[in-house]
PDB file of C-alpha atoms in Angstrom:
ATOM      1  CA  UNK A  78      32.171 -31.899 -54.865  1.00 60.00           C
ATOM      2  CA  UNK A  79      31.207 -28.298 -54.253  1.00 64.00           C
ATOM      3  CA  UNK A  80      28.517 -28.461 -56.953  1.00 61.00           C
ATOM      4  CA  UNK A  81      27.087 -31.693 -55.537  1.00 64.00           C
ATOM      5  CA  UNK A  82      26.854 -30.122 -52.072  1.00 68.00           C
ATOM      6  CA  UNK A  83      25.183 -27.044 -53.554  1.00 66.00           C
ATOM      7  CA  UNK A  84      22.523 -29.246 -55.164  1.00 63.00           C
ATOM      8  CA  UNK A  85      21.959 -31.106 -51.881  1.00 62.00           C
ATOM      9  CA  UNK A  86      21.745 -27.849 -49.887  1.00 59.00           C
ATOM     10  CA  UNK A  87      19.238 -26.326 -52.299  1.00 66.00           C
ATOM     11  CA  UNK A  88      16.995 -29.391 -52.165  1.00 63.00           C
ATOM     12  CA  UNK A  89      17.162 -29.500 -48.386  1.00 60.00           C
ATOM     13  CA  UNK A  90      15.978 -25.913 -48.287  1.00 65.00           C
ATOM     14  CA  UNK A  91      13.149 -26.716 -50.675  1.00 68.00           C
ATOM     15  CA  UNK A  92      12.808 -29.791 -52.912  1.00 72.00           C
ATOM     16  CA  UNK A  93      13.016 -28.799 -56.541  1.00 66.00           C
ATOM     17  CA  UNK A  94      15.696 -26.131 -56.195  1.00 66.00           C
ATOM     18  CA  UNK A  95      18.486 -28.706 -56.337  1.00 66.00           C
ATOM     19  CA  UNK A  96      16.841 -30.300 -59.363  1.00 69.00           C
ATOM     20  CA  UNK A  97      16.729 -26.899 -61.080  1.00 62.00           C
ATOM     21  CA  UNK A  98      20.411 -26.526 -60.321  1.00 64.00           C
ATOM     22  CA  UNK A  99      21.004 -29.919 -61.975  1.00 66.00           C
ATOM     23  CA  UNK A 100      19.021 -28.743 -65.031  1.00 66.00           C
ATOM     24  CA  UNK A 101      16.287 -31.329 -64.383  1.00 70.00           C
ATOM     25  CA  UNK A 102      13.481 -28.877 -64.981  1.00 67.00           C
ATOM     26  CA  UNK A 103      10.481 -31.218 -65.242  1.00 70.00           C
ATOM     27  CA  UNK A 104      11.557 -33.118 -62.140  1.00 72.00           C
ATOM     28  CA  UNK A 105      12.127 -29.816 -60.314  1.00 68.00           C
ATOM     29  CA  UNK A 106       8.582 -28.668 -61.013  1.00 72.00           C
ATOM     30  CA  UNK A 107       7.202 -32.038 -59.878  1.00 75.00           C
ATOM     31  CA  UNK A 108       9.215 -31.916 -56.644  1.00 70.00           C
ATOM     32  CA  UNK A 109       7.998 -28.377 -55.927  1.00 71.00           C
ATOM     33  CA  UNK A 110       4.338 -29.300 -56.393  1.00 71.00           C
ATOM     34  CA  UNK A 111       4.643 -32.388 -54.206  1.00 70.00           C
ATOM     35  CA  UNK A 112       6.452 -30.461 -51.483  1.00 69.00           C
ATOM     36  CA  UNK A 113       3.824 -27.707 -51.425  1.00 68.00           C
ATOM     37  CA  UNK A 114       1.274 -30.443 -50.717  1.00 67.00           C
ATOM     38  CA  UNK A 115       3.432 -31.764 -47.864  1.00 64.00           C
ATOM     39  CA  UNK A 116       3.775 -28.247 -46.488  1.00 67.00           C
ATOM     40  CA  UNK A 117      -0.006 -28.030 -46.200  1.00 61.00           C
ATOM     41  CA  UNK A 118       0.017 -31.477 -44.523  1.00 63.00           C
ATOM     42  CA  UNK A 119       2.579 -30.103 -42.045  1.00 64.00           C
ATOM     43  CA  UNK A 120       0.437 -27.056 -41.384  1.00 60.00           C
ATOM     44  CA  UNK A 121      -2.348 -29.416 -40.407  1.00 58.00           C
ATOM     45  CA  UNK A 122      -0.068 -30.962 -37.800  1.00 58.00           C
ATOM     46  CA  UNK A 123       1.808 -33.803 -39.565  1.00 63.00           C
ATOM     47  CA  UNK A 124       5.548 -33.052 -39.920  1.00 61.00           C
ATOM     48  CA  UNK A 125       7.119 -36.442 -40.760  1.00 59.00           C
ATOM     49  CA  UNK A 126       6.132 -36.630 -44.485  1.00 66.00           C
ATOM     50  CA  UNK A 127       7.613 -33.177 -45.080  1.00 58.00           C
ATOM     51  CA  UNK A 128      10.928 -34.021 -43.440  1.00 65.00           C
ATOM     52  CA  UNK A 129      11.146 -37.348 -45.258  1.00 64.00           C
ATOM     53  CA  UNK A 130      10.445 -35.742 -48.627  1.00 64.00           C
ATOM     54  CA  UNK A 131      13.167 -33.129 -48.089  1.00 61.00           C
ATOM     55  CA  UNK A 132      15.641 -35.945 -47.413  1.00 70.00           C
ATOM     56  CA  UNK A 133      14.486 -37.833 -50.514  1.00 66.00           C
ATOM     57  CA  UNK A 134      14.827 -34.695 -52.646  1.00 63.00           C
ATOM     58  CA  UNK A 135      18.317 -34.005 -51.278  1.00 61.00           C
ATOM     59  CA  UNK A 136      19.373 -37.598 -52.001  1.00 69.00           C
ATOM     60  CA  UNK A 137      17.964 -37.379 -55.537  1.00 68.00           C
ATOM     61  CA  UNK A 138      19.780 -34.075 -56.106  1.00 62.00           C
ATOM     62  CA  UNK A 139      23.028 -35.567 -54.831  1.00 62.00           C
ATOM     63  CA  UNK A 140      22.725 -38.645 -57.058  1.00 66.00           C
ATOM     64  CA  UNK A 141      21.941 -36.591 -60.148  1.00 67.00           C
ATOM     65  CA  UNK A 142      24.733 -34.121 -59.387  1.00 60.00           C
ATOM     66  CA  UNK A 143      27.186 -36.977 -58.897  1.00 61.00           C
ATOM     67  CA  UNK A 144      26.267 -38.484 -62.276  1.00 62.00           C
ATOM     68  CA  UNK A 145      26.552 -35.107 -63.981  1.00 60.00           C
ATOM     69  CA  UNK A 146      29.902 -34.476 -62.299  1.00 56.00           C
ATOM     70  CA  UNK A 147      31.318 -37.863 -63.368  1.00 57.00           C
ATOM     71  CA  UNK A 148      30.109 -37.342 -66.895  1.00 51.00           C
ATOM     72  CA  UNK A 149      31.449 -33.775 -66.798  1.00 52.00           C
ATOM     73  CA  UNK A 150      28.086 -32.270 -67.703  1.00 51.00           C
ATOM     74  CA  UNK A 151      27.388 -28.647 -67.029  1.00 55.00           C
ATOM     75  CA  UNK A 152      25.359 -27.482 -64.076  1.00 50.00           C
ATOM     76  CA  UNK A 153      23.243 -24.359 -64.063  1.00 50.00           C
ATOM     77  CA  UNK A 154      25.564 -21.392 -64.449  1.00 55.00           C
ATOM     78  CA  UNK A 155      25.602 -18.653 -61.845  1.00 50.00           C
ATOM     79  CA  UNK A 156      24.135 -16.124 -64.294  1.00 56.00           C
ATOM     80  CA  UNK A 157      21.173 -18.392 -64.988  1.00 57.00           C
ATOM     81  CA  UNK A 158      20.906 -19.832 -61.463  1.00 52.00           C
ATOM     82  CA  UNK A 159      20.172 -16.513 -59.794  1.00 57.00           C
ATOM     83  CA  UNK A 160      17.027 -15.583 -61.812  1.00 63.00           C
ATOM     84  CA  UNK A 161      15.754 -19.166 -62.098  1.00 55.00           C
ATOM     85  CA  UNK A 162      16.212 -20.058 -58.426  1.00 54.00           C
ATOM     86  CA  UNK A 163      15.067 -16.624 -57.319  1.00 61.00           C
ATOM     87  CA  UNK A 164      11.895 -16.893 -59.374  1.00 63.00           C
ATOM     88  CA  UNK A 165      11.336 -20.405 -58.024  1.00 57.00           C
ATOM     89  CA  UNK A 166      11.662 -19.236 -54.421  1.00 60.00           C
ATOM     90  CA  UNK A 167       9.182 -16.388 -55.016  1.00 67.00           C
ATOM     91  CA  UNK A 168       6.775 -18.791 -56.732  1.00 56.00           C
ATOM     92  CA  UNK A 169       7.058 -21.349 -53.913  1.00 58.00           C
ATOM     93  CA  UNK A 170       6.530 -18.705 -51.277  1.00 65.00           C
ATOM     94  CA  UNK A 171       3.446 -17.338 -52.980  1.00 59.00           C
ATOM     95  CA  UNK A 172       2.031 -20.819 -53.578  1.00 56.00           C
ATOM     96  CA  UNK A 173       2.351 -21.609 -49.856  1.00 58.00           C
ATOM     97  CA  UNK A 174       1.574 -18.221 -48.306  1.00 61.00           C
ATOM     98  CA  UNK A 175      -1.379 -17.118 -50.379  1.00 56.00           C
ATOM     99  CA  UNK A 176      -3.625 -20.204 -49.922  1.00 54.00           C
ATOM    100  CA  UNK A 177      -2.554 -20.471 -46.289  1.00 56.00           C
ATOM    101  CA  UNK A 178      -3.396 -16.905 -45.303  1.00 59.00           C
ATOM    102  CA  UNK A 179      -6.556 -16.653 -47.363  1.00 50.00           C
ATOM    103  CA  UNK A 180      -8.013 -20.135 -46.945  1.00 48.00           C
ATOM    104  CA  UNK A 181      -6.154 -22.394 -44.501  1.00 52.00           C
ATOM    105  CA  UNK A 182      -4.943 -20.109 -41.741  1.00 55.00           C
ATOM    106  CA  UNK A 183      -6.783 -21.004 -38.575  1.00 53.00           C
ATOM    107  CA  UNK A 184      -8.814 -18.171 -37.151  1.00 48.00           C
ATOM    108  CA  UNK A 185      -7.107 -16.342 -34.340  1.00 48.00           C
ATOM    109  CA  UNK A 186      -8.480 -17.694 -31.093  1.00 49.00           C
ATOM    110  CA  UNK A 187     -11.007 -15.228 -29.886  1.00 48.00           C
ATOM    111  CA  UNK A 188     -11.583 -15.207 -26.184  1.00 50.00           C
ATOM    112  CA  UNK A 189     -14.999 -16.567 -25.610  1.00 57.00           C
ATOM    113  CA  UNK A 190     -16.415 -13.875 -23.406  1.00 61.00           C
ATOM    114  CA  UNK A 191     -19.890 -14.855 -22.298  1.00 70.00           C
ATOM    115  CA  UNK A 192     -22.506 -12.249 -22.896  1.00 80.00           C
ATOM    116  CA  UNK A 193     -25.190 -11.560 -20.346  1.00 85.00           C
ATOM    117  CA  UNK A 194     -28.814 -10.890 -21.167  1.00 89.00           C
ATOM    118  CA  UNK A 195     -30.508  -7.740 -19.939  1.00 90.00           C
ATOM    119  CA  UNK A 196     -32.439  -9.896 -17.451  1.00 93.00           C
ATOM    120  CA  UNK A 197     -29.198 -11.315 -16.029  1.00 92.00           C
ATOM    121  CA  UNK A 198     -27.674  -7.856 -15.788  1.00 94.00           C
ATOM    122  CA  UNK A 199     -30.800  -6.570 -14.029  1.00 94.00           C
ATOM    123  CA  UNK A 200     -30.636  -9.470 -11.564  1.00 94.00           C
ATOM    124  CA  UNK A 201     -26.992  -8.666 -10.753  1.00 94.00           C
ATOM    125  CA  UNK A 202     -27.785  -4.968 -10.373  1.00 95.00           C
ATOM    126  CA  UNK A 203     -30.573  -5.805  -7.930  1.00 96.00           C
ATOM    127  CA  UNK A 204     -28.255  -8.022  -5.884  1.00 95.00           C
ATOM    128  CA  UNK A 205     -25.686  -5.253  -5.647  1.00 96.00           C
ATOM    129  CA  UNK A 206     -28.253  -2.599  -4.694  1.00 96.00           C
ATOM    130  CA  UNK A 207     -29.750  -4.840  -1.987  1.00 96.00           C
ATOM    131  CA  UNK A 208     -26.323  -5.667  -0.638  1.00 96.00           C
ATOM    132  CA  UNK A 209     -25.290  -1.990  -0.428  1.00 96.00           C
ATOM    133  CA  UNK A 210     -28.590  -0.964   1.141  1.00 95.00           C
ATOM    134  CA  UNK A 211     -28.198  -3.632   3.818  1.00 95.00           C
ATOM    135  CA  UNK A 212     -24.539  -2.775   4.388  1.00 94.00           C
ATOM    136  CA  UNK A 213     -24.790   1.026   4.593  1.00 94.00           C
ATOM    137  CA  UNK A 214     -28.495   1.561   5.292  1.00 93.00           C
ATOM    138  CA  UNK A 215     -28.745   3.916   2.319  1.00 90.00           C
ATOM    139  CA  UNK A 216     -30.640   3.871  -0.936  1.00 94.00           C
ATOM    140  CA  UNK A 217     -28.443   3.456  -4.005  1.00 96.00           C
ATOM    141  CA  UNK A 218     -29.203   3.759  -7.698  1.00 96.00           C
ATOM    142  CA  UNK A 219     -27.573   2.225 -10.757  1.00 96.00           C
ATOM    143  CA  UNK A 220     -25.785   4.582 -13.122  1.00 95.00           C
ATOM    144  CA  UNK A 221     -24.288   1.997 -15.499  1.00 95.00           C
ATOM    145  CA  UNK A 222     -23.222  -1.635 -15.539  1.00 94.00           C
ATOM    146  CA  UNK A 223     -20.968  -3.987 -17.446  1.00 94.00           C
ATOM    147  CA  UNK A 224     -20.008  -7.641 -17.290  1.00 93.00           C
ATOM    148  CA  UNK A 225     -16.352  -8.643 -17.128  1.00 90.00           C
ATOM    149  CA  UNK A 226     -16.408 -12.085 -18.705  1.00 86.00           C
ATOM    150  CA  UNK A 227     -12.741 -12.876 -18.077  1.00 84.00           C
ATOM    151  CA  UNK A 228     -13.168 -12.319 -14.343  1.00 86.00           C
ATOM    152  CA  UNK A 229     -16.781 -13.549 -14.197  1.00 88.00           C
ATOM    153  CA  UNK A 230     -17.660 -10.291 -12.485  1.00 93.00           C
ATOM    154  CA  UNK A 231     -20.351  -7.647 -12.717  1.00 95.00           C
ATOM    155  CA  UNK A 232     -19.070  -4.077 -12.326  1.00 95.00           C
ATOM    156  CA  UNK A 233     -21.981  -1.841 -11.410  1.00 96.00           C
ATOM    157  CA  UNK A 234     -21.530   1.924 -11.127  1.00 96.00           C
ATOM    158  CA  UNK A 235     -23.898   3.193  -8.460  1.00 96.00           C
ATOM    159  CA  UNK A 236     -24.477   6.330  -6.429  1.00 96.00           C
ATOM    160  CA  UNK A 237     -26.260   7.215  -3.179  1.00 95.00           C
ATOM    161  CA  UNK A 238     -29.637   8.890  -3.437  1.00 90.00           C
ATOM    162  CA  UNK A 239     -29.288  12.528  -4.545  1.00 90.00           C
ATOM    163  CA  UNK A 240     -25.467  12.278  -4.577  1.00 93.00           C
ATOM    164  CA  UNK A 241     -24.415  11.434  -8.099  1.00 93.00           C
ATOM    165  CA  UNK A 242     -21.031  13.082  -7.477  1.00 93.00           C
ATOM    166  CA  UNK A 243     -20.279  10.114  -5.212  1.00 94.00           C
ATOM    167  CA  UNK A 244     -20.695   7.510  -7.958  1.00 96.00           C
ATOM    168  CA  UNK A 245     -18.513   4.470  -7.380  1.00 96.00           C
ATOM    169  CA  UNK A 246     -18.063   0.932  -8.654  1.00 95.00           C
ATOM    170  CA  UNK A 247     -19.549  -1.971  -6.747  1.00 95.00           C
ATOM    171  CA  UNK A 248     -18.596  -5.428  -8.022  1.00 95.00           C
ATOM    172  CA  UNK A 249     -20.320  -8.761  -7.757  1.00 94.00           C
ATOM    173  CA  UNK A 250     -18.313 -11.904  -8.493  1.00 93.00           C
ATOM    174  CA  UNK A 251     -20.160 -14.912  -9.826  1.00 86.00           C
ATOM    175  CA  UNK A 252     -17.376 -17.289  -8.861  1.00 83.00           C
ATOM    176  CA  UNK A 253     -17.163 -16.464  -5.186  1.00 76.00           C
ATOM    177  CA  UNK A 254     -20.641 -14.996  -4.837  1.00 83.00           C
ATOM    178  CA  UNK A 255     -18.879 -12.043  -3.224  1.00 91.00           C
ATOM    179  CA  UNK A 256     -19.307  -8.265  -3.238  1.00 94.00           C
ATOM    180  CA  UNK A 257     -16.792  -5.459  -3.236  1.00 93.00           C
ATOM    181  CA  UNK A 258     -17.340  -1.716  -3.330  1.00 94.00           C
ATOM    182  CA  UNK A 259     -15.547   1.612  -3.000  1.00 93.00           C
ATOM    183  CA  UNK A 260     -18.223   3.636  -1.226  1.00 95.00           C
ATOM    184  CA  UNK A 261     -16.062   4.587   1.768  1.00 94.00           C
ATOM    185  CA  UNK A 262     -13.093   5.231  -0.477  1.00 93.00           C
ATOM    186  CA  UNK A 263     -14.945   7.602  -2.774  1.00 95.00           C
ATOM    187  CA  UNK A 264     -16.231   9.539   0.240  1.00 95.00           C
ATOM    188  CA  UNK A 265     -12.735  10.005   1.615  1.00 94.00           C
ATOM    189  CA  UNK A 266     -11.356  10.956  -1.774  1.00 94.00           C
ATOM    190  CA  UNK A 267     -14.043  13.609  -2.286  1.00 94.00           C
ATOM    191  CA  UNK A 268     -13.418  14.978   1.203  1.00 93.00           C
ATOM    192  CA  UNK A 269      -9.718  15.252   0.503  1.00 92.00           C
ATOM    193  CA  UNK A 270     -10.412  17.020  -2.801  1.00 90.00           C
ATOM    194  CA  UNK A 271     -12.516  19.586  -0.952  1.00 90.00           C
ATOM    195  CA  UNK A 272      -9.884  20.017   1.764  1.00 88.00           C
ATOM    196  CA  UNK A 273      -7.096  20.742  -0.686  1.00 89.00           C
ATOM    197  CA  UNK A 274      -8.821  22.412  -3.647  1.00 85.00           C
ATOM    198  CA  UNK A 275      -7.642  25.870  -2.597  1.00 86.00           C
ATOM    199  CA  UNK A 276      -4.022  24.685  -2.276  1.00 86.00           C
ATOM    200  CA  UNK A 277      -3.528  23.259  -5.763  1.00 81.00           C
ATOM    201  CA  UNK A 278      -3.167  26.454  -7.702  1.00 72.00           C
ATOM    202  CA  UNK A 279      -4.698  27.470 -10.997  1.00 75.00           C
ATOM    203  CA  UNK A 280      -4.993  24.800 -13.672  1.00 77.00           C
ATOM    204  CA  UNK A 281      -4.000  21.875 -11.410  1.00 83.00           C
ATOM    205  CA  UNK A 282      -6.167  18.752 -11.417  1.00 85.00           C
ATOM    206  CA  UNK A 283      -6.044  16.175  -8.585  1.00 88.00           C
ATOM    207  CA  UNK A 284      -7.166  12.558  -8.552  1.00 88.00           C
ATOM    208  CA  UNK A 285      -6.789  10.526  -5.373  1.00 88.00           C
ATOM    209  CA  UNK A 286      -6.928   6.866  -4.425  1.00 91.00           C
ATOM    210  CA  UNK A 287      -7.389   6.166  -0.730  1.00 92.00           C
ATOM    211  CA  UNK A 288      -7.457   2.560   0.442  1.00 91.00           C
ATOM    212  CA  UNK A 289      -7.878   1.274   3.979  1.00 90.00           C
ATOM    213  CA  UNK A 290      -6.093  -2.001   4.652  1.00 89.00           C
ATOM    214  CA  UNK A 291      -8.066  -5.142   5.459  1.00 86.00           C
ATOM    215  CA  UNK A 292      -7.650  -4.808   9.228  1.00 88.00           C
ATOM    216  CA  UNK A 293      -8.840  -1.221   9.215  1.00 90.00           C
ATOM    217  CA  UNK A 294     -11.889  -2.063   7.101  1.00 88.00           C
ATOM    218  CA  UNK A 295     -12.949  -4.741   9.595  1.00 88.00           C
ATOM    219  CA  UNK A 296     -12.766  -2.240  12.452  1.00 90.00           C
ATOM    220  CA  UNK A 297     -14.751   0.487  10.723  1.00 91.00           C
ATOM    221  CA  UNK A 298     -18.398   1.012  11.506  1.00 91.00           C
ATOM    222  CA  UNK A 299     -20.112   0.851   8.132  1.00 89.00           C
ATOM    223  CA  UNK A 300     -23.156   2.617   9.526  1.00 91.00           C
ATOM    224  CA  UNK A 301     -21.064   5.497  10.834  1.00 92.00           C
ATOM    225  CA  UNK A 302     -18.267   5.883   8.291  1.00 92.00           C
ATOM    226  CA  UNK A 303     -15.553   8.165   9.676  1.00 93.00           C
ATOM    227  CA  UNK A 304     -14.461  11.218   7.757  1.00 93.00           C
ATOM    228  CA  UNK A 305     -11.042  11.164   6.155  1.00 92.00           C
ATOM    229  CA  UNK A 306      -9.715  13.346   8.930  1.00 91.00           C
ATOM    230  CA  UNK A 307     -11.070  10.900  11.518  1.00 92.00           C
ATOM    231  CA  UNK A 308      -9.564   8.005   9.592  1.00 91.00           C
ATOM    232  CA  UNK A 309      -6.145   9.682   9.735  1.00 88.00           C
ATOM    233  CA  UNK A 310      -6.446  10.143  13.494  1.00 88.00           C
ATOM    234  CA  UNK A 311      -7.957   6.767  14.365  1.00 88.00           C
ATOM    235  CA  UNK A 312      -5.913   4.583  11.999  1.00 89.00           C
ATOM    236  CA  UNK A 313      -2.751   6.518  11.262  1.00 82.00           C
ATOM    237  CA  UNK A 314      -0.991   3.486   9.725  1.00 86.00           C
ATOM    238  CA  UNK A 315      -4.053   1.711   8.406  1.00 88.00           C
ATOM    239  CA  UNK A 316      -4.467   3.205   4.964  1.00 90.00           C
ATOM    240  CA  UNK A 317      -2.546   4.344   1.866  1.00 88.00           C
ATOM    241  CA  UNK A 318      -3.064   7.449  -0.205  1.00 89.00           C
ATOM    242  CA  UNK A 319      -1.923   7.889  -3.796  1.00 89.00           C
ATOM    243  CA  UNK A 320      -2.256  11.306  -5.407  1.00 89.00           C
ATOM    244  CA  UNK A 321      -1.964  12.092  -9.116  1.00 88.00           C
ATOM    245  CA  UNK A 322      -1.818  15.759 -10.060  1.00 86.00           C
ATOM    246  CA  UNK A 323      -1.635  17.383 -13.500  1.00 87.00           C
ATOM    247  CA  UNK A 324       0.145  20.680 -13.109  1.00 81.00           C
ATOM    248  CA  UNK A 325       2.230  23.112 -15.159  1.00 80.00           C
ATOM    249  CA  UNK A 326       4.423  24.564 -12.416  1.00 78.00           C
ATOM    250  CA  UNK A 327       5.407  22.054  -9.700  1.00 78.00           C
ATOM    251  CA  UNK A 328       6.626  24.779  -7.356  1.00 80.00           C
ATOM    252  CA  UNK A 329       3.057  26.113  -7.116  1.00 82.00           C
ATOM    253  CA  UNK A 330       2.151  22.910  -5.289  1.00 81.00           C
ATOM    254  CA  UNK A 331       4.448  23.540  -2.362  1.00 84.00           C
ATOM    255  CA  UNK A 332       1.539  24.707  -0.071  1.00 87.00           C
ATOM    256  CA  UNK A 333      -0.279  21.487  -0.956  1.00 87.00           C
ATOM    257  CA  UNK A 334       2.787  19.420  -0.039  1.00 85.00           C
ATOM    258  CA  UNK A 335       3.200  21.304   3.249  1.00 86.00           C
ATOM    259  CA  UNK A 336      -0.430  20.467   3.976  1.00 88.00           C
ATOM    260  CA  UNK A 337       0.286  16.767   3.428  1.00 86.00           C
ATOM    261  CA  UNK A 338       3.241  16.985   5.818  1.00 84.00           C
ATOM    262  CA  UNK A 339       1.278  18.873   8.479  1.00 85.00           C
ATOM    263  CA  UNK A 340      -1.642  16.455   8.344  1.00 82.00           C
ATOM    264  CA  UNK A 341       0.786  13.519   8.624  1.00 81.00           C
ATOM    265  CA  UNK A 342      -0.909  11.579   5.877  1.00 84.00           C
ATOM    266  CA  UNK A 343       0.295   7.997   6.089  1.00 77.00           C
ATOM    267  CA  UNK A 344       2.765   6.869   3.459  1.00 73.00           C
ATOM    268  CA  UNK A 345       1.644   9.309   0.742  1.00 81.00           C
ATOM    269  CA  UNK A 346       2.622   8.672  -2.867  1.00 83.00           C
ATOM    270  CA  UNK A 347       2.562  11.795  -5.010  1.00 82.00           C
ATOM    271  CA  UNK A 348       2.867  11.800  -8.803  1.00 83.00           C
ATOM    272  CA  UNK A 349       2.933  15.110 -10.616  1.00 79.00           C
ATOM    273  CA  UNK A 350       2.304  15.086 -14.374  1.00 79.00           C
ATOM    274  CA  UNK A 351       3.901  18.061 -16.034  1.00 74.00           C
ATOM    275  CA  UNK A 352       3.545  18.945 -19.674  1.00 65.00           C
ATOM    276  CA  UNK A 353       6.541  16.857 -20.701  1.00 67.00           C
ATOM    277  CA  UNK A 354       7.881  15.353 -17.496  1.00 74.00           C
ATOM    278  CA  UNK A 355       6.865  13.338 -14.461  1.00 78.00           C
ATOM    279  CA  UNK A 356       7.717  14.161 -10.902  1.00 75.00           C
ATOM    280  CA  UNK A 357       7.303  11.396  -8.311  1.00 81.00           C
ATOM    281  CA  UNK A 358       7.691  11.732  -4.559  1.00 82.00           C
ATOM    282  CA  UNK A 359       7.275   9.172  -1.813  1.00 82.00           C
ATOM    283  CA  UNK A 360       6.798   9.817   1.909  1.00 82.00           C
ATOM    284  CA  UNK A 361      10.513  10.267   2.554  1.00 84.00           C
ATOM    285  CA  UNK A 362      10.906  12.721  -0.352  1.00 83.00           C
ATOM    286  CA  UNK A 363       7.988  14.790   0.910  1.00 83.00           C
ATOM    287  CA  UNK A 364       9.417  14.881   4.410  1.00 84.00           C
ATOM    288  CA  UNK A 365      12.758  16.156   3.132  1.00 83.00           C
ATOM    289  CA  UNK A 366      11.295  19.077   1.171  1.00 82.00           C
ATOM    290  CA  UNK A 367      12.212  22.393   2.759  1.00 83.00           C
ATOM    291  CA  UNK A 368      11.322  24.940   0.082  1.00 82.00           C
ATOM    292  CA  UNK A 369       9.614  25.056  -3.346  1.00 80.00           C
ATOM    293  CA  UNK A 370      12.866  24.894  -5.291  1.00 80.00           C
ATOM    294  CA  UNK A 371      13.615  21.471  -3.783  1.00 78.00           C
ATOM    295  CA  UNK A 372      10.974  20.005  -6.078  1.00 75.00           C
ATOM    296  CA  UNK A 373      13.179  20.500  -9.135  1.00 71.00           C
ATOM    297  CA  UNK A 374      15.586  17.703  -8.183  1.00 73.00           C
ATOM    298  CA  UNK A 375      12.776  15.130  -8.460  1.00 68.00           C
ATOM    299  CA  UNK A 376      11.841  16.014 -12.024  1.00 64.00           C
ATOM    300  CA  UNK A 377      12.617  13.065 -14.317  1.00 58.00           C
TER     301      UNK A 377
END
């Protein structure tokens, strides 16, 4: 009974293996060839013929094994079964895998990202420039542009006349026919950089991200943009400020942190990138700092 079940199991795994086990070599080769064909049919989306053929092969293997068992005929010995079945499995795998990967494998779906012509890019750039000029009453110039196909959005890097250091991204969405820019933000960030440059210490590099909330943006006069200091005074809770600093010695930044506390910057988030560690502080952490050595407990 054990040998009959072995034949059935082998043919269920792959038709032909059970037939090899029963020493029906010609039939085994035929079953393997037919099953490889059904595997390709399955890969094209039709599973039923493959399942049915596995059942038929298992039934055939069982019937042949039962006859051999009743007639006390020998099955494939273990010493011969291992190399024969092993070679068969390798052959079957190669016969399926090689044609599939080289000829039948469907191409990986590539996101169809629409490309824009230079004329379309120029039209989007002009729209953004006109929008910014009307919004801020300044002349702006295009530095670079790209089209984000997934978001259906043009991202145009622009700068005010004679102020390339204030380059920022202005976006134009095709879907909503809407504009978005970071002109005010980049001005505040540059102002903060200038305010604090002397406090960072040698070798430190600061990058800031200042964002006014929606309510604050509606109240701001776009023709008279307040300085960052004025923003802090006028809308103390209406903005967020994230700071990312690369520094070797965190304790050297203590004067900078004291400055943040003294200026009462709203909800500051400070991330210090050391050579091999990261130090993160939120508003509460900053408020609790009393001396430079306190910074060490935040090192992760």
